[in-house]
Short mmCIF file of C-alpha atoms in Angstrom, two decimals:
data_model
loop_
_atom_site.label_atom_id
_atom_site.label_comp_id
_atom_site.label_asym_id
_atom_site.label_seq_id
_atom_site.Cartn_x
_atom_site.Cartn_y
_atom_site.Cartn_z
CA MET A 1 14.31 23.77 41.33
CA ASN A 2 17.13 22.65 39.12
CA SER A 3 18.74 18.94 38.28
CA SER A 4 21.58 19.62 41.00
CA GLU A 5 18.82 19.38 43.67
CA GLU A 6 18.07 15.81 43.16
CA ILE A 7 19.05 14.80 46.75
CA ALA A 8 16.81 17.35 48.24
CA VAL A 9 13.11 18.05 48.58
CA ALA A 10 10.24 15.94 47.46
CA GLY A 11 8.17 18.50 48.79
CA MET A 12 4.25 18.33 48.89
CA SER A 13 4.40 15.46 46.48
CA ALA A 14 6.05 13.30 49.27
CA GLY A 15 4.53 9.94 50.13
CA ARG A 16 1.59 9.47 52.52
CA SER A 17 3.74 9.42 55.86
CA ALA A 18 5.29 12.76 54.78
CA LEU A 19 1.75 14.37 54.35
CA ARG A 20 1.02 13.58 58.12
CA MET A 21 3.09 16.63 58.68
CA GLY A 22 1.34 20.05 58.58
CA PRO A 23 1.91 22.47 55.54
CA ALA A 24 3.91 24.86 57.78
CA GLU A 25 5.89 21.89 58.85
CA LEU A 26 6.46 20.33 55.17
CA VAL A 27 7.54 23.91 54.16
CA GLN A 28 10.00 24.34 56.78
CA ALA A 29 11.33 20.97 56.71
CA ALA A 30 11.85 21.41 52.94
CA ALA A 31 13.54 24.71 53.41
CA MET A 32 15.86 23.43 55.97
CA ALA A 33 16.86 20.48 53.90
CA ARG A 34 17.50 22.76 51.02
CA ARG A 35 19.76 24.85 53.16
CA PHE A 36 21.77 21.91 54.58
CA TYR A 37 22.01 19.33 51.75
CA LEU A 38 22.05 21.89 48.68
CA GLU A 39 23.55 25.07 49.99
CA GLY A 40 26.10 23.37 52.43
CA LYS A 41 25.01 25.53 55.47
CA SER A 42 25.52 24.27 59.01
CA LYS A 43 22.66 23.30 61.42
CA ILE A 44 23.73 26.31 63.45
CA GLN A 45 23.44 28.60 60.77
CA ILE A 46 20.22 27.20 59.91
CA ALA A 47 19.02 27.50 63.47
CA GLU A 48 20.11 31.19 63.26
CA GLU A 49 18.24 31.82 60.21
CA PHE A 50 14.79 30.14 61.42
CA GLY A 51 15.09 31.26 64.91
CA VAL A 52 15.27 27.60 66.40
CA SER A 53 17.85 25.64 68.24
CA ARG A 54 20.20 23.47 66.32
CA PHE A 55 18.74 20.52 68.04
CA LYS A 56 15.45 21.34 66.56
CA VAL A 57 17.03 21.46 63.13
CA ALA A 58 18.63 17.96 63.54
CA ARG A 59 15.29 16.51 64.43
CA VAL A 60 13.51 18.26 61.42
CA LEU A 61 16.19 16.69 59.00
CA GLU A 62 16.19 13.45 60.69
CA THR A 63 12.25 13.54 60.48
CA ALA A 64 12.48 14.68 56.74
CA LEU A 65 14.64 11.42 55.94
CA GLU A 66 12.56 9.26 57.68
CA ARG A 67 9.40 10.36 56.14
CA ASP A 68 10.85 10.41 52.61
CA LEU A 69 10.52 14.29 52.37
CA VAL A 70 14.39 14.04 51.44
CA ARG A 71 15.77 11.29 49.33
CA ILE A 72 19.52 10.88 49.03
CA GLU A 73 21.20 9.23 46.20
CA ILE A 74 24.73 8.25 46.11
CA ARG A 75 26.05 8.03 42.54
CA VAL A 76 29.45 7.14 41.25
CA PRO A 77 30.58 6.53 37.74
CA ALA A 78 29.25 3.51 36.16
CA GLU A 79 32.75 2.05 35.72
CA LEU A 80 33.47 2.17 39.51
CA ASP A 81 31.87 -0.42 41.83
CA ALA A 82 31.82 1.56 45.18
CA GLU A 83 30.18 -1.45 47.23
CA ARG A 84 32.86 -3.92 46.19
CA SER A 85 35.74 -1.22 46.73
CA ASP A 86 34.54 -0.58 50.21
CA ALA A 87 34.26 -4.46 51.10
CA LEU A 88 37.78 -5.10 49.65
CA ARG A 89 39.30 -1.99 51.62
CA ALA A 90 37.72 -3.32 54.74
CA ARG A 91 38.65 -6.97 54.39
CA TYR A 92 42.28 -6.38 53.69
CA GLY A 93 42.80 -3.29 55.77
CA LEU A 94 43.64 -1.30 52.73
CA ARG A 95 43.72 2.56 52.82
CA HIS A 96 42.16 2.91 49.36
CA ALA A 97 40.71 0.07 47.01
CA VAL A 98 39.05 1.04 43.72
CA VAL A 99 37.18 -1.70 42.05
CA VAL A 100 36.49 -0.94 38.21
CA GLU A 101 34.26 -2.79 35.94
CA SER A 102 35.84 -5.78 34.07
CA PRO A 103 36.02 -5.80 30.31
CA ALA A 104 33.53 -7.99 28.56
CA GLU A 105 34.39 -11.44 28.05
CA GLY A 106 36.78 -11.65 25.00
CA GLU A 107 37.09 -7.90 24.64
CA ASP A 108 40.32 -7.59 26.47
CA GLU A 109 42.65 -10.49 26.68
CA SER A 110 45.68 -8.46 28.16
CA PRO A 111 46.91 -9.35 31.74
CA ASP A 112 45.73 -5.89 33.08
CA PRO A 113 42.94 -4.27 31.28
CA GLU A 114 43.95 -0.60 30.44
CA ASN A 115 41.04 0.96 32.24
CA LEU A 116 43.02 -0.13 35.53
CA GLY A 117 45.70 2.42 34.51
CA GLU A 118 43.33 5.08 33.55
CA VAL A 119 41.65 5.07 37.10
CA ALA A 120 45.08 4.67 38.80
CA ALA A 121 46.30 7.85 36.91
CA ASP A 122 43.22 9.67 38.50
CA LEU A 123 43.84 8.06 41.78
CA LEU A 124 47.43 9.35 41.81
CA GLY A 125 46.18 12.84 41.01
CA GLU A 126 44.42 12.61 44.34
CA LEU A 127 47.35 10.98 46.39
CA VAL A 128 50.44 12.85 45.08
CA THR A 129 50.91 16.37 46.62
CA GLU A 130 53.49 19.06 45.83
CA GLY A 131 56.91 18.03 47.01
CA ASP A 132 56.28 14.32 46.89
CA VAL A 133 58.54 11.74 45.55
CA LEU A 134 56.85 9.49 43.06
CA GLY A 135 58.14 5.76 42.67
CA LEU A 136 57.16 3.79 39.44
CA ALA A 137 57.92 0.23 39.14
CA TRP A 138 58.19 -1.83 35.90
CA GLY A 139 54.87 -3.31 34.64
CA ARG A 140 52.40 -3.01 31.97
CA SER A 141 49.69 -1.80 34.15
CA THR A 142 52.09 1.24 35.59
CA ILE A 143 52.87 2.00 31.94
CA HIS A 144 49.14 2.38 30.96
CA MET A 145 48.95 4.44 34.23
CA ALA A 146 51.65 6.89 33.02
CA ALA A 147 50.27 7.23 29.67
CA ALA A 148 46.84 8.24 31.13
CA LEU A 149 48.37 10.86 33.47
CA ASP A 150 46.94 14.41 32.78
CA ARG A 151 47.57 16.07 36.16
CA LEU A 152 50.07 15.66 38.94
CA PRO A 153 51.25 18.19 41.51
CA PRO A 154 54.95 19.16 41.18
CA CYS A 155 57.03 16.00 42.34
CA THR A 156 60.19 14.15 41.60
CA VAL A 157 59.68 10.78 39.85
CA VAL A 158 62.06 7.98 40.23
CA GLN A 159 62.24 4.60 38.56
CA LEU A 160 62.13 1.86 41.18
CA THR A 161 63.16 -1.13 38.95
CA GLY A 162 65.07 -1.66 35.99
CA VAL A 163 63.40 -2.42 32.51
CA TYR A 164 62.17 -5.63 31.16
CA ASP A 165 65.11 -5.50 28.58
CA ALA A 166 67.08 -2.98 26.93
CA GLY A 167 65.03 -2.89 23.85
CA THR A 168 61.80 -1.89 25.75
CA ALA A 169 63.32 0.99 27.55
CA GLU A 170 61.92 4.01 25.53
CA ARG A 171 58.41 2.59 25.61
CA GLY A 172 58.38 1.04 28.81
CA SER A 173 59.21 2.28 32.49
CA VAL A 174 61.95 4.79 31.38
CA GLU A 175 59.10 6.41 29.43
CA ALA A 176 56.69 6.13 32.02
CA VAL A 177 59.03 7.90 34.66
CA ARG A 178 59.50 10.76 31.92
CA ARG A 179 55.92 10.97 31.06
CA ALA A 180 54.97 11.41 34.96
CA ALA A 181 57.80 13.83 35.31
CA GLN A 182 56.58 15.86 32.30
CA VAL A 183 53.03 15.90 33.60
CA SER A 184 54.19 17.28 37.13
CA GLY A 185 56.85 19.50 36.04
CA GLY A 186 59.28 17.76 38.32
CA GLU A 187 62.77 16.01 37.94
CA ALA A 188 63.04 12.51 36.44
CA HIS A 189 65.31 9.91 37.70
CA PRO A 190 65.10 6.76 35.37
CA ILE A 191 67.12 3.79 35.42
CA TYR A 192 68.71 2.66 32.18
CA ALA A 193 69.31 -0.93 33.11
CA PRO A 194 67.79 -4.22 32.83
CA MET A 195 65.79 -5.78 35.76
CA LEU A 196 67.37 -8.99 35.78
CA LEU A 197 71.01 -9.51 35.35
CA PRO A 198 73.01 -13.08 34.93
CA ASP A 199 74.45 -12.95 38.49
CA ALA A 200 74.58 -10.95 41.57
CA ALA A 201 78.28 -9.48 40.83
CA THR A 202 77.13 -8.04 37.62
CA ALA A 203 73.99 -6.36 39.35
CA ASN A 204 76.17 -5.05 42.19
CA ALA A 205 78.37 -3.32 39.73
CA LEU A 206 75.44 -1.88 37.80
CA ARG A 207 74.04 -0.54 40.97
CA SER A 208 77.36 1.47 41.84
CA GLN A 209 77.14 3.30 38.49
CA THR A 210 76.56 6.89 38.73
CA GLY A 211 72.99 7.33 37.02
CA ILE A 212 71.69 4.22 38.88
CA ALA A 213 73.23 5.00 42.07
CA ARG A 214 71.55 8.35 41.87
CA ALA A 215 68.01 6.88 41.57
CA PHE A 216 68.76 4.45 44.27
CA GLU A 217 69.60 7.38 46.52
CA TYR A 218 65.82 8.49 46.04
CA PHE A 219 64.25 5.16 47.37
CA ASP A 220 64.21 6.17 50.82
CA LYS A 221 62.54 9.38 49.96
CA VAL A 222 59.72 7.84 48.02
CA THR A 223 56.40 9.02 49.52
CA VAL A 224 53.96 7.48 46.80
CA ALA A 225 54.81 4.14 44.86
CA CYS A 226 52.95 2.47 42.03
CA VAL A 227 53.65 -1.24 41.49
CA SER A 228 52.45 -4.17 39.56
CA ILE A 229 51.46 -7.81 40.47
CA GLY A 230 52.07 -10.93 38.44
CA SER A 231 50.99 -14.55 38.90
CA TRP A 232 53.61 -17.20 38.49
CA GLU A 233 52.80 -18.12 34.80
CA PRO A 234 53.94 -17.42 31.17
CA GLY A 235 52.70 -13.87 29.95
CA ILE A 236 51.58 -12.72 33.54
CA SER A 237 54.81 -12.35 35.27
CA THR A 238 57.63 -10.41 33.64
CA VAL A 239 60.23 -12.17 35.97
CA HIS A 240 58.91 -15.62 35.20
CA ASP A 241 59.21 -14.90 31.46
CA MET A 242 62.94 -13.85 31.99
CA LEU A 243 64.13 -16.81 33.67
CA SER A 244 65.35 -20.22 32.26
CA ASP A 245 63.09 -23.19 32.52
CA ALA A 246 65.53 -24.57 35.21
CA GLU A 247 65.22 -21.41 37.26
CA ARG A 248 61.42 -21.25 36.98
CA ALA A 249 60.95 -24.93 38.24
CA HIS A 250 63.41 -24.11 41.27
CA TYR A 251 61.24 -21.12 42.23
CA ALA A 252 58.21 -22.99 41.60
CA SER A 253 59.40 -25.81 43.93
CA LEU A 254 59.60 -23.03 46.71
CA GLY A 255 55.90 -22.43 46.47
CA VAL A 256 56.02 -18.96 44.57
CA ALA A 257 52.61 -17.81 43.84
CA ALA A 258 53.06 -13.98 43.05
CA GLU A 259 55.84 -11.70 42.01
CA MET A 260 56.12 -7.89 42.50
CA SER A 261 59.04 -5.85 41.24
CA ALA A 262 61.05 -9.00 41.15
CA HIS A 263 60.31 -10.09 44.88
CA LEU A 264 58.63 -13.24 45.13
CA PHE A 265 55.96 -14.37 47.38
CA ASP A 266 54.21 -17.80 48.42
CA ALA A 267 50.27 -18.00 48.63
CA GLU A 268 50.64 -16.48 52.27
CA GLY A 269 52.52 -13.59 51.49
CA ARG A 270 55.91 -14.80 52.76
CA ARG A 271 58.91 -13.94 50.56
CA VAL A 272 60.71 -16.88 48.79
CA GLY A 273 63.74 -17.07 46.62
CA ARG A 274 65.29 -14.24 48.11
CA ASP A 275 68.61 -14.84 46.19
CA LEU A 276 66.78 -13.70 42.94
CA GLY A 277 66.75 -10.07 44.32
CA GLU A 278 70.48 -10.20 44.48
CA ARG A 279 70.53 -10.60 40.64
CA CYS A 280 67.89 -7.64 40.21
CA ILE A 281 67.96 -4.06 39.89
CA THR A 282 64.88 -3.25 42.10
CA VAL A 283 63.89 -1.60 45.19
CA GLU A 284 64.20 -3.79 48.31
CA ALA A 285 61.25 -4.94 50.10
CA ASP A 286 62.34 -3.43 53.35
CA ARG A 287 62.39 -0.02 51.44
CA LEU A 288 58.99 -0.57 50.06
CA ARG A 289 57.52 -1.36 53.29
CA ARG A 290 58.70 2.03 54.69
CA ILE A 291 56.97 3.99 51.63
CA PRO A 292 53.90 5.61 53.20
CA GLU A 293 51.72 4.83 50.12
CA VAL A 294 52.34 1.83 47.78
CA VAL A 295 49.49 1.52 45.09
CA ALA A 296 49.43 -1.81 43.42
CA ILE A 297 47.68 -2.01 39.88
CA ALA A 298 46.58 -5.32 38.97
CA GLY A 299 43.36 -7.26 37.88
CA GLY A 300 42.02 -10.08 36.30
CA GLN A 301 40.77 -13.61 37.15
CA ARG A 302 44.25 -14.95 36.51
CA LYS A 303 46.03 -12.53 38.83
CA ALA A 304 43.46 -12.74 41.54
CA ALA A 305 45.19 -15.24 43.72
CA ALA A 306 48.54 -13.37 43.26
CA ILE A 307 47.08 -10.35 44.29
CA GLY A 308 45.92 -11.69 47.57
CA ALA A 309 49.30 -13.20 48.20
CA VAL A 310 51.03 -9.70 47.75
CA LEU A 311 48.24 -7.98 49.88
CA ARG A 312 49.05 -10.55 52.87
CA SER A 313 52.71 -9.56 52.47
CA GLY A 314 52.15 -6.08 54.05
CA LEU A 315 53.86 -4.29 51.38
CA VAL A 316 51.05 -2.61 49.60
CA THR A 317 48.68 -0.16 51.21
CA SER A 318 46.26 0.50 48.22
CA LEU A 319 44.76 -1.19 45.36
CA VAL A 320 43.36 -0.63 41.90
CA THR A 321 41.71 -3.72 40.58
CA ASP A 322 38.64 -4.89 38.66
CA ARG A 323 35.43 -6.86 39.55
CA SER A 324 36.63 -10.33 38.67
CA ALA A 325 39.65 -10.16 40.73
CA ALA A 326 37.74 -8.36 43.57
CA ASP A 327 34.91 -11.08 43.65
CA HIS A 328 37.76 -13.78 44.20
CA LEU A 329 39.57 -11.76 47.04
CA LEU A 330 36.33 -11.18 48.69
CA THR A 331 35.15 -14.84 48.68
CA GLU A 332 38.55 -16.70 49.47
CA SER A 333 39.61 -17.66 52.79
CA SER A 334 40.84 -15.07 55.50
CA PRO A 335 43.24 -12.65 54.19
CA GLY A 336 45.23 -13.20 57.50
CA PRO A 337 45.86 -11.56 60.74
CA ARG A 338 47.98 -8.58 59.22
CA PRO A 339 45.96 -6.15 57.16
CA ALA A 340 47.83 -3.98 54.75
CA LEU A 341 47.95 -0.88 56.90
CA ASP A 342 49.85 -2.71 59.63
CA ARG A 343 52.74 -2.95 57.05
CA ALA A 344 54.01 -6.07 59.15
CA ASP A 345 56.37 -8.54 57.67
CA PRO A 346 54.74 -11.97 57.67
CA ASP A 347 58.14 -13.52 57.87
CA GLY A 348 58.70 -11.82 61.27
CA ILE A 349 62.22 -10.48 59.96
#
C-alpha cells in the first residue's frame, strides 16, 4: 500500500473494536474500503464484484468507519483555513469564501497581503470558463492577483474602473487587464483614464470617448468580476486619498465606513455619497449587482469592518481574505437579513 492510501485501510492492526470482526469480515471490509475510497468504484460495482447487495456494501463501509478500520483525513494546504472559510461562507451567504493565513506580526504592513492575490489567482482559474468576460477593478489586491495569474481559459478581460492616476497606469489596473488577457489569450479592454475627475461634466465627457465607451459596453457582459475593498482611512482607501480634506470630512459625516470601486457604504452596507460616483470612471453599482460572480479580495484587521459593510451591501458573492479579518467578521454582530447570494439592495432601491 503506498502513501496515496492514507485514507484507507488500517487492516488487522486496527483498534480493539475492529478486532471484534472476524478475519474474513476484516479482509472483506478492507477490500471494499479500498475499492470505494481509493479506486473510486461505486457501491453497485463493488456489490457486483463481491456478489452481495449494494445495501450490504453500504453497511460494511459504515461499519468500517465506526470501528476505525478506515480513517479519513481531510487535508488542505497549510496556508488555507478550511474551517474559517466554511464558517464565513455560511454566515454571510457567500458562494465562495477562502481564508488564508495572515502574515506574521510586522512581516507585512501592506493593506492587503500579497498572498491574498496569489490565492485569488488560483480561485479565478477555477471560476472563469471559456467565453466568460472577466472584469477587473482598480485595487492593490487585484493587481497582485493579476501578477500571480498563470492559467485562465480563453476569455475577454475588461477594466471596470479608471486608474488611481495617469502615472500609475502602466503598473496598475491597465497592466493587470493586459496581464490577465495575455494569460487567457483573450481580448483586453483597458480604460486609459483617471478614476476620479474634478466634476461630473468632465467624467461624462470622458465616458463618451471611443476607447472608454467601448469598455463600458462590456460591463453588462461581465460574468466574473474582481474588486478590492478599502476602509475610510488614509492609505487604505484609494478614493479617500484622492479627495481633499473638505471632501473627506463631508463623506465621513455621511457615515462612510467602506469603499469599493469608488462606491461608498455605511456600516450597514447602504450606499452613501452617491454624488461621488458621478465624478468617477467606474462600473455602476446596479451593474455590479447583476454580475453573476463578484469576488472581493481584501484582508487585514484594519479592513475587517469595511469588508463586513460591503458584504452586507449584497454586491459581492465571494471573498478572499485572511484570518485576522475573518475572525472579526465571524464574531461581529449579525451580518444582516440579506446574505450576499440574495444580491438584494439594502437601500430597497
